[in-house]
Amino acid sequence: MKRRLFLTRSSTLAALASVGAPAVWSQSAPRLTPIKFTLDFRITGQTSPFFLAQQRGYYKDEGLDVSIDVGAGSVASITRIASGVYQMGLGDISSLIEFQASQSGTPLVQAVYQYYNRAPFAIIGRKDRGITSDFRSLEGKRIAAAAVESTRRAWPMVARKLRVKDDFFQWSTTDFASRDNVVVRGDVDGATYFHDSAVSLFARMKLDDLAILQYQQAGVNLYGNAILASNAMTTQNPGAVAGFLRATNRAIQESMLDPLAAIAATRLREPILNEAVELERWRITQQYIAAADTRGHGLGDVLKRTLEEQVDEVVSVFALKTRPGVEGVFNRAMLPAASQRVVKA
């Protein structure tokens, strides 16, 4: 009896197959496009939207399998992408201008979405060492910075605006991990920071005891870290880049509306993070992502004239032999629709 039933079922399945019935069991999920993405630095609230997009499946919804790695500085991200090891990442746009000026031919790396609408560059100094909100109070002081990092690299632009020499103060080279320690101990008088990165210092020293000298207060109008993509990605798979940007832009909007959810997603990757500290870090980051300009042109975009001025400034200050064109530096062809980039928070 069982054998007869089995044979009957087998005959039925064969008949269905012969008339084109779908063989559901043979179907497989569509293959996701892999993207290796490098952060500019370690995992913190500064980059929480990327982890929110990952946790909520926004990258997968776009057909992407995104892996996110810690970085070694916003300058190093550029060389990581140029080498082909990473397809996309977060890196400093002034450093990208320098990099492109040193290359010939088609740009190996381009900015495709402006993350920091204004660079969060700052020098943070101890008031008990005579540092105030006036940049001229830095004269003769010792300022800590990593050997290769964008805030230090951009200082000559501030010096030029202030009409002071590049050696206006003394650099003390340290690594990122030791920066807070040397300031707290008083080994130096201050240090360079991304403003939002300084939250770790604010947790150890009273804010009233510190002076925050933001580069933009000196008249240096710079775009900061942008989402970068390799030439191979922008030319061979622009759809994947566009999908990544749509997913990330969606997560940025949601992070601004619900910071707790964004930090919770980030802590899934880095459980040791302190929620309160990272919420404060994101609060500062958000001010630079949704700066005044974004109310006009939306998140992720740039003003051509402002970027041209930045290119001119970088070329002049660093005596670069060639001037990259702004269209080669920033490729806006894959940005999400303008309606999706309107600041909602």
C-alpha atoms as a PDB file:
ATOM      1  CA  MET A   1       0.000   0.000   0.000  1.00  0.00           C
ATOM      2  CA  LYS A   2       2.761   2.448   0.965  1.00  0.00           C
ATOM      3  CA  ARG A   3       4.694   1.553  -2.165  1.00  0.00           C
ATOM      4  CA  ARG A   4       1.604   2.197  -4.323  1.00  0.00           C
ATOM      5  CA  LEU A   5       1.072   5.592  -2.635  1.00  0.00           C
ATOM      6  CA  PHE A   6       4.707   6.514  -3.189  1.00  0.00           C
ATOM      7  CA  LEU A   7       4.506   5.568  -6.868  1.00  0.00           C
ATOM      8  CA  THR A   8       1.321   7.606  -7.252  1.00  0.00           C
ATOM      9  CA  ARG A   9       2.929  10.688  -5.716  1.00  0.00           C
ATOM     10  CA  SER A  10       6.007  10.218  -7.886  1.00  0.00           C
ATOM     11  CA  SER A  11       3.849  10.057 -10.991  1.00  0.00           C
ATOM     12  CA  THR A  12       2.025  13.218  -9.944  1.00  0.00           C
ATOM     13  CA  LEU A  13       5.277  15.135  -9.390  1.00  0.00           C
ATOM     14  CA  ALA A  14       6.578  13.988 -12.743  1.00  0.00           C
ATOM     15  CA  ALA A  15       3.398  15.115 -14.422  1.00  0.00           C
ATOM     16  CA  LEU A  16       3.633  18.550 -12.779  1.00  0.00           C
ATOM     17  CA  ALA A  17       7.215  18.908 -13.898  1.00  0.00           C
ATOM     18  CA  SER A  18       6.265  18.016 -17.445  1.00  0.00           C
ATOM     19  CA  VAL A  19       3.767  20.910 -17.618  1.00  0.00           C
ATOM     20  CA  GLY A  20       6.242  23.414 -16.276  1.00  0.00           C
ATOM     21  CA  ALA A  21       5.307  23.502 -12.579  1.00  0.00           C
ATOM     22  CA  PRO A  22       7.890  25.516 -10.601  1.00  0.00           C
ATOM     23  CA  ALA A  23      10.518  23.421  -8.856  1.00  0.00           C
ATOM     24  CA  VAL A  24      10.628  25.533  -5.674  1.00  0.00           C
ATOM     25  CA  TRP A  25      13.127  23.270  -3.961  1.00  0.00           C
ATOM     26  CA  SER A  26      15.746  23.938  -6.641  1.00  0.00           C
ATOM     27  CA  GLN A  27      15.643  27.734  -6.299  1.00  0.00           C
ATOM     28  CA  SER A  28      18.414  29.519  -4.407  1.00  0.00           C
ATOM     29  CA  ALA A  29      18.556  33.014  -2.928  1.00  0.00           C
ATOM     30  CA  PRO A  30      20.022  35.679  -5.246  1.00  0.00           C
ATOM     31  CA  ARG A  31      23.747  36.142  -4.743  1.00  0.00           C
ATOM     32  CA  LEU A  32      24.721  39.252  -2.789  1.00  0.00           C
ATOM     33  CA  THR A  33      27.456  41.568  -4.053  1.00  0.00           C
ATOM     34  CA  PRO A  34      30.306  41.644  -1.498  1.00  0.00           C
ATOM     35  CA  ILE A  35      31.656  45.028  -0.406  1.00  0.00           C
ATOM     36  CA  LYS A  36      34.559  45.423   1.996  1.00  0.00           C
ATOM     37  CA  PHE A  37      34.208  48.778   3.755  1.00  0.00           C
ATOM     38  CA  THR A  38      36.940  50.361   5.879  1.00  0.00           C
ATOM     39  CA  LEU A  39      36.145  52.824   8.623  1.00  0.00           C
ATOM     40  CA  ASP A  40      38.454  55.756   9.222  1.00  0.00           C
ATOM     41  CA  PHE A  41      39.186  54.646  12.764  1.00  0.00           C
ATOM     42  CA  ARG A  42      37.817  52.349  15.425  1.00  0.00           C
ATOM     43  CA  ILE A  43      34.164  51.539  16.033  1.00  0.00           C
ATOM     44  CA  THR A  44      32.376  54.340  17.905  1.00  0.00           C
ATOM     45  CA  GLY A  45      29.158  56.324  17.802  1.00  0.00           C
ATOM     46  CA  GLN A  46      30.691  58.496  15.062  1.00  0.00           C
ATOM     47  CA  THR A  47      29.990  55.781  12.517  1.00  0.00           C
ATOM     48  CA  SER A  48      26.875  54.254  14.083  1.00  0.00           C
ATOM     49  CA  PRO A  49      24.696  54.656  10.936  1.00  0.00           C
ATOM     50  CA  PHE A  50      26.768  52.036   9.102  1.00  0.00           C
ATOM     51  CA  PHE A  51      26.071  49.505  11.833  1.00  0.00           C
ATOM     52  CA  LEU A  52      22.404  50.449  12.006  1.00  0.00           C
ATOM     53  CA  ALA A  53      22.117  49.841   8.256  1.00  0.00           C
ATOM     54  CA  GLN A  54      23.829  46.500   8.693  1.00  0.00           C
ATOM     55  CA  GLN A  55      21.755  45.445  11.709  1.00  0.00           C
ATOM     56  CA  ARG A  56      18.439  46.364  10.078  1.00  0.00           C
ATOM     57  CA  GLY A  57      19.308  44.572   6.863  1.00  0.00           C
ATOM     58  CA  TYR A  58      19.325  47.657   4.652  1.00  0.00           C
ATOM     59  CA  TYR A  59      22.475  46.577   2.818  1.00  0.00           C
ATOM     60  CA  LYS A  60      21.036  43.115   2.152  1.00  0.00           C
ATOM     61  CA  ASP A  61      17.842  44.741   0.911  1.00  0.00           C
ATOM     62  CA  GLU A  62      20.028  46.422  -1.718  1.00  0.00           C
ATOM     63  CA  GLY A  63      21.591  43.102  -2.701  1.00  0.00           C
ATOM     64  CA  LEU A  64      24.830  43.726  -0.826  1.00  0.00           C
ATOM     65  CA  ASP A  65      26.945  41.701   1.582  1.00  0.00           C
ATOM     66  CA  VAL A  66      28.810  44.454   3.445  1.00  0.00           C
ATOM     67  CA  SER A  67      31.664  43.766   5.863  1.00  0.00           C
ATOM     68  CA  ILE A  68      32.897  46.678   7.989  1.00  0.00           C
ATOM     69  CA  ASP A  69      36.465  46.805   9.301  1.00  0.00           C
ATOM     70  CA  VAL A  70      38.152  49.220  11.695  1.00  0.00           C
ATOM     71  CA  GLY A  71      40.470  51.772  10.122  1.00  0.00           C
ATOM     72  CA  ALA A  72      43.943  53.161  10.715  1.00  0.00           C
ATOM     73  CA  GLY A  73      43.100  56.836  10.178  1.00  0.00           C
ATOM     74  CA  SER A  74      41.122  58.791   7.608  1.00  0.00           C
ATOM     75  CA  VAL A  75      44.213  59.141   5.386  1.00  0.00           C
ATOM     76  CA  ALA A  76      45.001  55.418   5.386  1.00  0.00           C
ATOM     77  CA  SER A  77      41.498  54.613   4.129  1.00  0.00           C
ATOM     78  CA  ILE A  78      42.397  56.107   0.760  1.00  0.00           C
ATOM     79  CA  THR A  79      45.399  53.858   0.187  1.00  0.00           C
ATOM     80  CA  ARG A  80      43.435  50.835   1.401  1.00  0.00           C
ATOM     81  CA  ILE A  81      40.825  51.437  -1.298  1.00  0.00           C
ATOM     82  CA  ALA A  82      43.379  52.324  -3.983  1.00  0.00           C
ATOM     83  CA  SER A  83      45.171  49.033  -3.317  1.00  0.00           C
ATOM     84  CA  GLY A  84      42.006  47.094  -4.161  1.00  0.00           C
ATOM     85  CA  VAL A  85      41.813  45.386  -0.768  1.00  0.00           C
ATOM     86  CA  TYR A  86      38.720  47.451   0.056  1.00  0.00           C
ATOM     87  CA  GLN A  87      36.058  48.617  -2.362  1.00  0.00           C
ATOM     88  CA  MET A  88      34.679  51.452  -0.235  1.00  0.00           C
ATOM     89  CA  GLY A  89      35.497  53.327   2.950  1.00  0.00           C
ATOM     90  CA  LEU A  90      35.429  56.523   4.967  1.00  0.00           C
ATOM     91  CA  GLY A  91      38.291  58.959   4.389  1.00  0.00           C
ATOM     92  CA  ASP A  92      39.349  62.604   4.452  1.00  0.00           C
ATOM     93  CA  ILE A  93      38.529  64.560   1.313  1.00  0.00           C
ATOM     94  CA  SER A  94      41.493  66.976   1.610  1.00  0.00           C
ATOM     95  CA  SER A  95      43.802  63.969   1.736  1.00  0.00           C
ATOM     96  CA  LEU A  96      41.968  62.564  -1.272  1.00  0.00           C
ATOM     97  CA  ILE A  97      42.777  65.770  -3.169  1.00  0.00           C
ATOM     98  CA  GLU A  98      46.454  65.316  -2.274  1.00  0.00           C
ATOM     99  CA  PHE A  99      46.352  61.677  -3.308  1.00  0.00           C
ATOM    100  CA  GLN A 100      44.776  62.422  -6.681  1.00  0.00           C
ATOM    101  CA  ALA A 101      47.330  65.166  -7.347  1.00  0.00           C
ATOM    102  CA  SER A 102      50.096  62.579  -6.948  1.00  0.00           C
ATOM    103  CA  GLN A 103      48.491  60.183  -9.429  1.00  0.00           C
ATOM    104  CA  SER A 104      48.076  60.361 -13.184  1.00  0.00           C
ATOM    105  CA  GLY A 105      45.173  59.232 -15.305  1.00  0.00           C
ATOM    106  CA  THR A 106      41.739  58.190 -14.085  1.00  0.00           C
ATOM    107  CA  PRO A 107      41.278  58.682 -10.306  1.00  0.00           C
ATOM    108  CA  LEU A 108      41.700  55.408  -8.431  1.00  0.00           C
ATOM    109  CA  VAL A 109      39.455  56.621  -5.599  1.00  0.00           C
ATOM    110  CA  GLN A 110      36.588  59.105  -5.547  1.00  0.00           C
ATOM    111  CA  ALA A 111      34.285  60.572  -2.920  1.00  0.00           C
ATOM    112  CA  VAL A 112      30.672  59.545  -3.577  1.00  0.00           C
ATOM    113  CA  TYR A 113      28.829  60.810  -0.462  1.00  0.00           C
ATOM    114  CA  GLN A 114      29.903  63.621   1.866  1.00  0.00           C
ATOM    115  CA  TYR A 115      29.571  62.216   5.395  1.00  0.00           C
ATOM    116  CA  TYR A 116      30.976  65.147   7.397  1.00  0.00           C
ATOM    117  CA  ASN A 117      29.502  68.215   5.699  1.00  0.00           C
ATOM    118  CA  ARG A 118      32.103  70.166   7.645  1.00  0.00           C
ATOM    119  CA  ALA A 119      35.391  68.792   8.885  1.00  0.00           C
ATOM    120  CA  PRO A 120      35.263  68.300  12.679  1.00  0.00           C
ATOM    121  CA  PHE A 121      38.941  69.290  13.030  1.00  0.00           C
ATOM    122  CA  ALA A 122      39.926  70.849  16.337  1.00  0.00           C
ATOM    123  CA  ILE A 123      42.823  71.392  18.698  1.00  0.00           C
ATOM    124  CA  ILE A 124      41.785  70.891  22.305  1.00  0.00           C
ATOM    125  CA  GLY A 125      44.034  72.453  24.914  1.00  0.00           C
ATOM    126  CA  ARG A 126      44.350  72.768  28.658  1.00  0.00           C
ATOM    127  CA  LYS A 127      43.297  76.140  29.990  1.00  0.00           C
ATOM    128  CA  ASP A 128      45.728  75.790  32.889  1.00  0.00           C
ATOM    129  CA  ARG A 129      48.513  75.867  30.288  1.00  0.00           C
ATOM    130  CA  GLY A 130      47.318  79.192  28.941  1.00  0.00           C
ATOM    131  CA  ILE A 131      45.321  77.905  25.966  1.00  0.00           C
ATOM    132  CA  THR A 132      42.127  79.826  25.272  1.00  0.00           C
ATOM    133  CA  SER A 133      39.591  79.992  22.450  1.00  0.00           C
ATOM    134  CA  ASP A 134      42.061  82.224  20.585  1.00  0.00           C
ATOM    135  CA  PHE A 135      44.310  80.231  18.229  1.00  0.00           C
ATOM    136  CA  ARG A 136      47.164  82.606  18.986  1.00  0.00           C
ATOM    137  CA  SER A 137      47.270  81.213  22.520  1.00  0.00           C
ATOM    138  CA  LEU A 138      48.846  78.075  20.990  1.00  0.00           C
ATOM    139  CA  GLU A 139      52.095  79.909  20.317  1.00  0.00           C
ATOM    140  CA  GLY A 140      55.043  78.008  21.773  1.00  0.00           C
ATOM    141  CA  LYS A 141      52.863  75.190  23.132  1.00  0.00           C
ATOM    142  CA  ARG A 142      53.339  71.420  22.716  1.00  0.00           C
ATOM    143  CA  ILE A 143      50.499  69.789  20.777  1.00  0.00           C
ATOM    144  CA  ALA A 144      50.134  66.031  20.433  1.00  0.00           C
ATOM    145  CA  ALA A 145      49.073  64.397  17.171  1.00  0.00           C
ATOM    146  CA  ALA A 146      49.511  61.125  15.340  1.00  0.00           C
ATOM    147  CA  ALA A 147      52.196  61.115  12.658  1.00  0.00           C
ATOM    148  CA  VAL A 148      49.692  60.808   9.804  1.00  0.00           C
ATOM    149  CA  GLU A 149      46.223  62.112  10.516  1.00  0.00           C
ATOM    150  CA  SER A 150      43.985  64.602   8.784  1.00  0.00           C
ATOM    151  CA  THR A 151      43.659  67.190  11.557  1.00  0.00           C
ATOM    152  CA  ARG A 152      47.417  67.552  11.747  1.00  0.00           C
ATOM    153  CA  ARG A 153      47.717  67.577   7.959  1.00  0.00           C
ATOM    154  CA  ALA A 154      45.192  70.417   7.736  1.00  0.00           C
ATOM    155  CA  TRP A 155      46.951  72.668  10.254  1.00  0.00           C
ATOM    156  CA  PRO A 156      48.990  74.559   7.581  1.00  0.00           C
ATOM    157  CA  MET A 157      45.676  75.781   6.157  1.00  0.00           C
ATOM    158  CA  VAL A 158      44.786  77.264   9.545  1.00  0.00           C
ATOM    159  CA  ALA A 159      48.273  78.753   9.896  1.00  0.00           C
ATOM    160  CA  ARG A 160      47.883  80.380   6.515  1.00  0.00           C
ATOM    161  CA  LYS A 161      44.540  81.927   7.502  1.00  0.00           C
ATOM    162  CA  LEU A 162      46.039  83.198  10.751  1.00  0.00           C
ATOM    163  CA  ARG A 163      49.189  84.390   8.959  1.00  0.00           C
ATOM    164  CA  VAL A 164      51.465  82.520  11.327  1.00  0.00           C
ATOM    165  CA  LYS A 165      54.280  80.095  10.601  1.00  0.00           C
ATOM    166  CA  ASP A 166      53.663  76.353  10.413  1.00  0.00           C
ATOM    167  CA  ASP A 167      55.978  75.920  13.421  1.00  0.00           C
ATOM    168  CA  PHE A 168      53.881  78.321  15.478  1.00  0.00           C
ATOM    169  CA  PHE A 169      53.840  75.576  18.122  1.00  0.00           C
ATOM    170  CA  GLN A 170      55.744  72.325  18.652  1.00  0.00           C
ATOM    171  CA  TRP A 171      54.310  69.008  17.505  1.00  0.00           C
ATOM    172  CA  SER A 172      54.610  66.026  19.830  1.00  0.00           C
ATOM    173  CA  THR A 173      54.057  62.851  17.834  1.00  0.00           C
ATOM    174  CA  THR A 174      52.010  60.163  19.546  1.00  0.00           C
ATOM    175  CA  ASP A 175      49.549  57.495  18.515  1.00  0.00           C
ATOM    176  CA  PHE A 176      45.783  57.747  18.705  1.00  0.00           C
ATOM    177  CA  ALA A 177      45.534  55.429  21.708  1.00  0.00           C
ATOM    178  CA  SER A 178      47.912  57.542  23.808  1.00  0.00           C
ATOM    179  CA  ARG A 179      46.553  60.971  22.941  1.00  0.00           C
ATOM    180  CA  ASP A 180      44.140  61.327  25.876  1.00  0.00           C
ATOM    181  CA  ASN A 181      46.761  60.071  28.321  1.00  0.00           C
ATOM    182  CA  VAL A 182      49.412  62.615  27.380  1.00  0.00           C
ATOM    183  CA  VAL A 183      46.887  65.463  27.656  1.00  0.00           C
ATOM    184  CA  VAL A 184      45.529  64.283  31.011  1.00  0.00           C
ATOM    185  CA  ARG A 185      49.012  63.754  32.444  1.00  0.00           C
ATOM    186  CA  GLY A 186      50.116  67.157  31.221  1.00  0.00           C
ATOM    187  CA  ASP A 187      52.919  65.802  29.038  1.00  0.00           C
ATOM    188  CA  VAL A 188      51.590  68.159  26.362  1.00  0.00           C
ATOM    189  CA  ASP A 189      49.479  71.298  26.402  1.00  0.00           C
ATOM    190  CA  GLY A 190      46.865  70.025  23.979  1.00  0.00           C
ATOM    191  CA  ALA A 191      46.172  67.667  21.095  1.00  0.00           C
ATOM    192  CA  THR A 192      44.496  67.457  17.707  1.00  0.00           C
ATOM    193  CA  TYR A 193      41.131  65.739  17.548  1.00  0.00           C
ATOM    194  CA  PHE A 194      38.062  65.196  15.517  1.00  0.00           C
ATOM    195  CA  HIS A 195      35.731  67.164  17.781  1.00  0.00           C
ATOM    196  CA  ASP A 196      33.526  64.098  18.327  1.00  0.00           C
ATOM    197  CA  SER A 197      36.542  61.896  19.058  1.00  0.00           C
ATOM    198  CA  ALA A 198      37.355  64.110  22.031  1.00  0.00           C
ATOM    199  CA  VAL A 199      34.421  62.704  24.007  1.00  0.00           C
ATOM    200  CA  SER A 200      36.870  60.206  25.510  1.00  0.00           C
ATOM    201  CA  LEU A 201      38.923  63.138  26.801  1.00  0.00           C
ATOM    202  CA  PHE A 202      35.811  64.938  28.058  1.00  0.00           C
ATOM    203  CA  ALA A 203      35.046  61.848  30.169  1.00  0.00           C
ATOM    204  CA  ARG A 204      38.385  62.278  31.976  1.00  0.00           C
ATOM    205  CA  MET A 205      38.714  66.050  32.226  1.00  0.00           C
ATOM    206  CA  LYS A 206      36.128  68.706  32.985  1.00  0.00           C
ATOM    207  CA  LEU A 207      34.938  70.482  29.881  1.00  0.00           C
ATOM    208  CA  ASP A 208      35.376  73.800  31.692  1.00  0.00           C
ATOM    209  CA  ASP A 209      39.092  73.054  31.976  1.00  0.00           C
ATOM    210  CA  LEU A 210      39.516  72.658  28.224  1.00  0.00           C
ATOM    211  CA  ALA A 211      39.543  75.053  25.279  1.00  0.00           C
ATOM    212  CA  ILE A 212      38.147  73.764  21.978  1.00  0.00           C
ATOM    213  CA  LEU A 213      39.614  75.500  18.945  1.00  0.00           C
ATOM    214  CA  GLN A 214      37.617  74.417  15.896  1.00  0.00           C
ATOM    215  CA  TYR A 215      39.374  74.931  12.578  1.00  0.00           C
ATOM    216  CA  GLN A 216      36.230  76.371  11.008  1.00  0.00           C
ATOM    217  CA  GLN A 217      36.338  79.184  13.595  1.00  0.00           C
ATOM    218  CA  ALA A 218      39.624  80.245  12.019  1.00  0.00           C
ATOM    219  CA  GLY A 219      37.877  80.608   8.664  1.00  0.00           C
ATOM    220  CA  VAL A 220      38.970  77.261   7.256  1.00  0.00           C
ATOM    221  CA  ASN A 221      35.891  76.010   5.416  1.00  0.00           C
ATOM    222  CA  LEU A 222      36.583  72.338   4.724  1.00  0.00           C
ATOM    223  CA  TYR A 223      34.547  69.272   3.917  1.00  0.00           C
ATOM    224  CA  GLY A 224      35.593  66.377   6.132  1.00  0.00           C
ATOM    225  CA  ASN A 225      35.450  62.617   5.788  1.00  0.00           C
ATOM    226  CA  ALA A 226      33.454  61.310   2.852  1.00  0.00           C
ATOM    227  CA  ILE A 227      32.324  57.868   1.757  1.00  0.00           C
ATOM    228  CA  LEU A 228      34.874  56.808  -0.851  1.00  0.00           C
ATOM    229  CA  ALA A 229      34.685  54.205  -3.606  1.00  0.00           C
ATOM    230  CA  SER A 230      37.247  52.636  -5.893  1.00  0.00           C
ATOM    231  CA  ASN A 231      37.257  53.328  -9.604  1.00  0.00           C
ATOM    232  CA  ALA A 232      36.467  49.667 -10.195  1.00  0.00           C
ATOM    233  CA  MET A 233      33.251  50.023  -8.194  1.00  0.00           C
ATOM    234  CA  THR A 234      32.073  53.320  -9.691  1.00  0.00           C
ATOM    235  CA  THR A 235      32.686  52.184 -13.272  1.00  0.00           C
ATOM    236  CA  GLN A 236      31.960  48.457 -13.170  1.00  0.00           C
ATOM    237  CA  ASN A 237      29.227  48.294 -10.530  1.00  0.00           C
ATOM    238  CA  PRO A 238      27.719  51.747  -9.956  1.00  0.00           C
ATOM    239  CA  GLY A 239      24.441  50.113  -8.971  1.00  0.00           C
ATOM    240  CA  ALA A 240      26.097  48.510  -5.950  1.00  0.00           C
ATOM    241  CA  VAL A 241      27.585  51.869  -4.915  1.00  0.00           C
ATOM    242  CA  ALA A 242      24.199  53.538  -5.302  1.00  0.00           C
ATOM    243  CA  GLY A 243      22.591  50.792  -3.231  1.00  0.00           C
ATOM    244  CA  PHE A 244      25.181  51.188  -0.481  1.00  0.00           C
ATOM    245  CA  LEU A 245      24.562  54.935  -0.390  1.00  0.00           C
ATOM    246  CA  ARG A 246      20.774  54.533  -0.282  1.00  0.00           C
ATOM    247  CA  ALA A 247      21.028  52.106   2.633  1.00  0.00           C
ATOM    248  CA  THR A 248      23.515  54.284   4.498  1.00  0.00           C
ATOM    249  CA  ASN A 249      21.582  57.493   3.878  1.00  0.00           C
ATOM    250  CA  ARG A 250      18.441  55.824   5.229  1.00  0.00           C
ATOM    251  CA  ALA A 251      20.338  54.766   8.344  1.00  0.00           C
ATOM    252  CA  ILE A 252      21.802  58.276   8.822  1.00  0.00           C
ATOM    253  CA  GLN A 253      18.291  59.736   8.779  1.00  0.00           C
ATOM    254  CA  GLU A 254      17.090  57.143  11.282  1.00  0.00           C
ATOM    255  CA  SER A 255      20.142  57.608  13.493  1.00  0.00           C
ATOM    256  CA  MET A 256      19.362  61.311  13.815  1.00  0.00           C
ATOM    257  CA  LEU A 257      15.746  60.555  14.705  1.00  0.00           C
ATOM    258  CA  ASP A 258      16.538  57.658  17.067  1.00  0.00           C
ATOM    259  CA  PRO A 259      20.137  57.816  18.343  1.00  0.00           C
ATOM    260  CA  LEU A 260      19.505  55.111  20.957  1.00  0.00           C
ATOM    261  CA  ALA A 261      18.748  52.550  18.250  1.00  0.00           C
ATOM    262  CA  ALA A 262      21.888  53.531  16.322  1.00  0.00           C
ATOM    263  CA  ILE A 263      24.133  53.170  19.361  1.00  0.00           C
ATOM    264  CA  ALA A 264      22.483  49.859  20.285  1.00  0.00           C
ATOM    265  CA  ALA A 265      23.285  48.542  16.798  1.00  0.00           C
ATOM    266  CA  THR A 266      26.895  49.683  17.158  1.00  0.00           C
ATOM    267  CA  ARG A 267      27.219  47.999  20.548  1.00  0.00           C
ATOM    268  CA  LEU A 268      26.200  44.706  18.983  1.00  0.00           C
ATOM    269  CA  ARG A 269      29.533  44.902  17.163  1.00  0.00           C
ATOM    270  CA  GLU A 270      31.487  46.528  20.024  1.00  0.00           C
ATOM    271  CA  PRO A 271      29.796  45.579  23.335  1.00  0.00           C
ATOM    272  CA  ILE A 272      32.321  47.416  25.534  1.00  0.00           C
ATOM    273  CA  LEU A 273      31.127  50.816  24.301  1.00  0.00           C
ATOM    274  CA  ASN A 274      29.557  53.064  26.916  1.00  0.00           C
ATOM    275  CA  GLU A 275      26.072  54.047  25.771  1.00  0.00           C
ATOM    276  CA  ALA A 276      26.097  57.504  27.388  1.00  0.00           C
ATOM    277  CA  VAL A 277      29.521  58.379  25.981  1.00  0.00           C
ATOM    278  CA  GLU A 278      28.595  57.216  22.483  1.00  0.00           C
ATOM    279  CA  LEU A 279      25.288  59.073  22.529  1.00  0.00           C
ATOM    280  CA  GLU A 280      27.180  62.270  23.320  1.00  0.00           C
ATOM    281  CA  ARG A 281      29.711  61.473  20.603  1.00  0.00           C
ATOM    282  CA  TRP A 282      26.932  61.008  18.045  1.00  0.00           C
ATOM    283  CA  ARG A 283      25.296  64.260  19.182  1.00  0.00           C
ATOM    284  CA  ILE A 284      28.476  66.111  18.198  1.00  0.00           C
ATOM    285  CA  THR A 285      28.944  64.092  14.998  1.00  0.00           C
ATOM    286  CA  GLN A 286      25.418  64.908  13.887  1.00  0.00           C
ATOM    287  CA  GLN A 287      26.191  68.634  14.019  1.00  0.00           C
ATOM    288  CA  TYR A 288      28.895  68.145  11.399  1.00  0.00           C
ATOM    289  CA  ILE A 289      26.900  65.728   9.218  1.00  0.00           C
ATOM    290  CA  ALA A 290      23.806  67.947   9.123  1.00  0.00           C
ATOM    291  CA  ALA A 291      25.630  71.275   8.938  1.00  0.00           C
ATOM    292  CA  ALA A 292      23.998  74.461   7.668  1.00  0.00           C
ATOM    293  CA  ASP A 293      24.597  73.696   3.980  1.00  0.00           C
ATOM    294  CA  THR A 294      22.693  70.419   4.104  1.00  0.00           C
ATOM    295  CA  ARG A 295      19.432  72.273   4.690  1.00  0.00           C
ATOM    296  CA  GLY A 296      19.785  73.526   1.124  1.00  0.00           C
ATOM    297  CA  HIS A 297      21.249  70.643  -0.895  1.00  0.00           C
ATOM    298  CA  GLY A 298      20.543  67.666   1.340  1.00  0.00           C
ATOM    299  CA  LEU A 299      22.711  65.104   3.066  1.00  0.00           C
ATOM    300  CA  GLY A 300      25.690  63.669   1.216  1.00  0.00           C
ATOM    301  CA  ASP A 301      26.087  66.382  -1.409  1.00  0.00           C
ATOM    302  CA  VAL A 302      28.556  69.272  -1.734  1.00  0.00           C
ATOM    303  CA  LEU A 303      28.513  72.788  -3.085  1.00  0.00           C
ATOM    304  CA  LYS A 304      30.756  72.891  -6.145  1.00  0.00           C
ATOM    305  CA  ARG A 305      32.159  76.330  -5.330  1.00  0.00           C
ATOM    306  CA  THR A 306      33.038  75.329  -1.753  1.00  0.00           C
ATOM    307  CA  LEU A 307      34.789  72.184  -2.954  1.00  0.00           C
ATOM    308  CA  GLU A 308      36.652  74.158  -5.622  1.00  0.00           C
ATOM    309  CA  GLU A 309      37.905  76.515  -2.925  1.00  0.00           C
ATOM    310  CA  GLN A 310      39.033  73.546  -0.857  1.00  0.00           C
ATOM    311  CA  VAL A 311      40.891  72.060  -3.825  1.00  0.00           C
ATOM    312  CA  ASP A 312      42.596  75.412  -4.445  1.00  0.00           C
ATOM    313  CA  GLU A 313      43.542  75.696  -0.770  1.00  0.00           C
ATOM    314  CA  VAL A 314      45.027  72.198  -0.596  1.00  0.00           C
ATOM    315  CA  VAL A 315      46.932  72.638  -3.870  1.00  0.00           C
ATOM    316  CA  SER A 316      48.353  75.973  -2.747  1.00  0.00           C
ATOM    317  CA  VAL A 317      49.236  75.092   0.851  1.00  0.00           C
ATOM    318  CA  PHE A 318      50.922  71.812  -0.051  1.00  0.00           C
ATOM    319  CA  ALA A 319      52.463  73.115  -3.294  1.00  0.00           C
ATOM    320  CA  LEU A 320      50.959  70.308  -5.330  1.00  0.00           C
ATOM    321  CA  LYS A 321      52.144  70.056  -8.938  1.00  0.00           C
ATOM    322  CA  THR A 322      48.727  69.284 -10.395  1.00  0.00           C
ATOM    323  CA  ARG A 323      45.221  70.426  -9.537  1.00  0.00           C
ATOM    324  CA  PRO A 324      42.575  67.683  -9.503  1.00  0.00           C
ATOM    325  CA  GLY A 325      39.215  68.639 -10.981  1.00  0.00           C
ATOM    326  CA  VAL A 326      36.290  68.692  -8.574  1.00  0.00           C
ATOM    327  CA  GLU A 327      34.349  66.269 -10.799  1.00  0.00           C
ATOM    328  CA  GLY A 328      37.139  63.747 -10.336  1.00  0.00           C
ATOM    329  CA  VAL A 329      37.307  64.295  -6.587  1.00  0.00           C
ATOM    330  CA  PHE A 330      33.570  64.059  -5.942  1.00  0.00           C
ATOM    331  CA  ASN A 331      31.315  61.851  -8.060  1.00  0.00           C
ATOM    332  CA  ARG A 332      27.692  62.646  -7.251  1.00  0.00           C
ATOM    333  CA  ALA A 333      26.172  60.378  -9.910  1.00  0.00           C
ATOM    334  CA  MET A 334      25.253  57.650  -7.413  1.00  0.00           C
ATOM    335  CA  LEU A 335      23.756  59.799  -4.660  1.00  0.00           C
ATOM    336  CA  PRO A 336      20.288  58.865  -3.402  1.00  0.00           C
ATOM    337  CA  ALA A 337      17.385  60.926  -4.725  1.00  0.00           C
ATOM    338  CA  ALA A 338      17.228  64.474  -3.361  1.00  0.00           C
ATOM    339  CA  SER A 339      13.910  63.733  -1.636  1.00  0.00           C
ATOM    340  CA  GLN A 340      15.615  60.991   0.401  1.00  0.00           C
ATOM    341  CA  ARG A 341      18.407  63.317   1.504  1.00  0.00           C
ATOM    342  CA  VAL A 342      16.284  66.101   2.986  1.00  0.00           C
ATOM    343  CA  VAL A 343      17.288  66.519   6.640  1.00  0.00           C
ATOM    344  CA  LYS A 344      14.394  65.320   8.773  1.00  0.00           C
ATOM    345  CA  ALA A 345      15.788  65.635  12.283  1.00  0.00           C
END
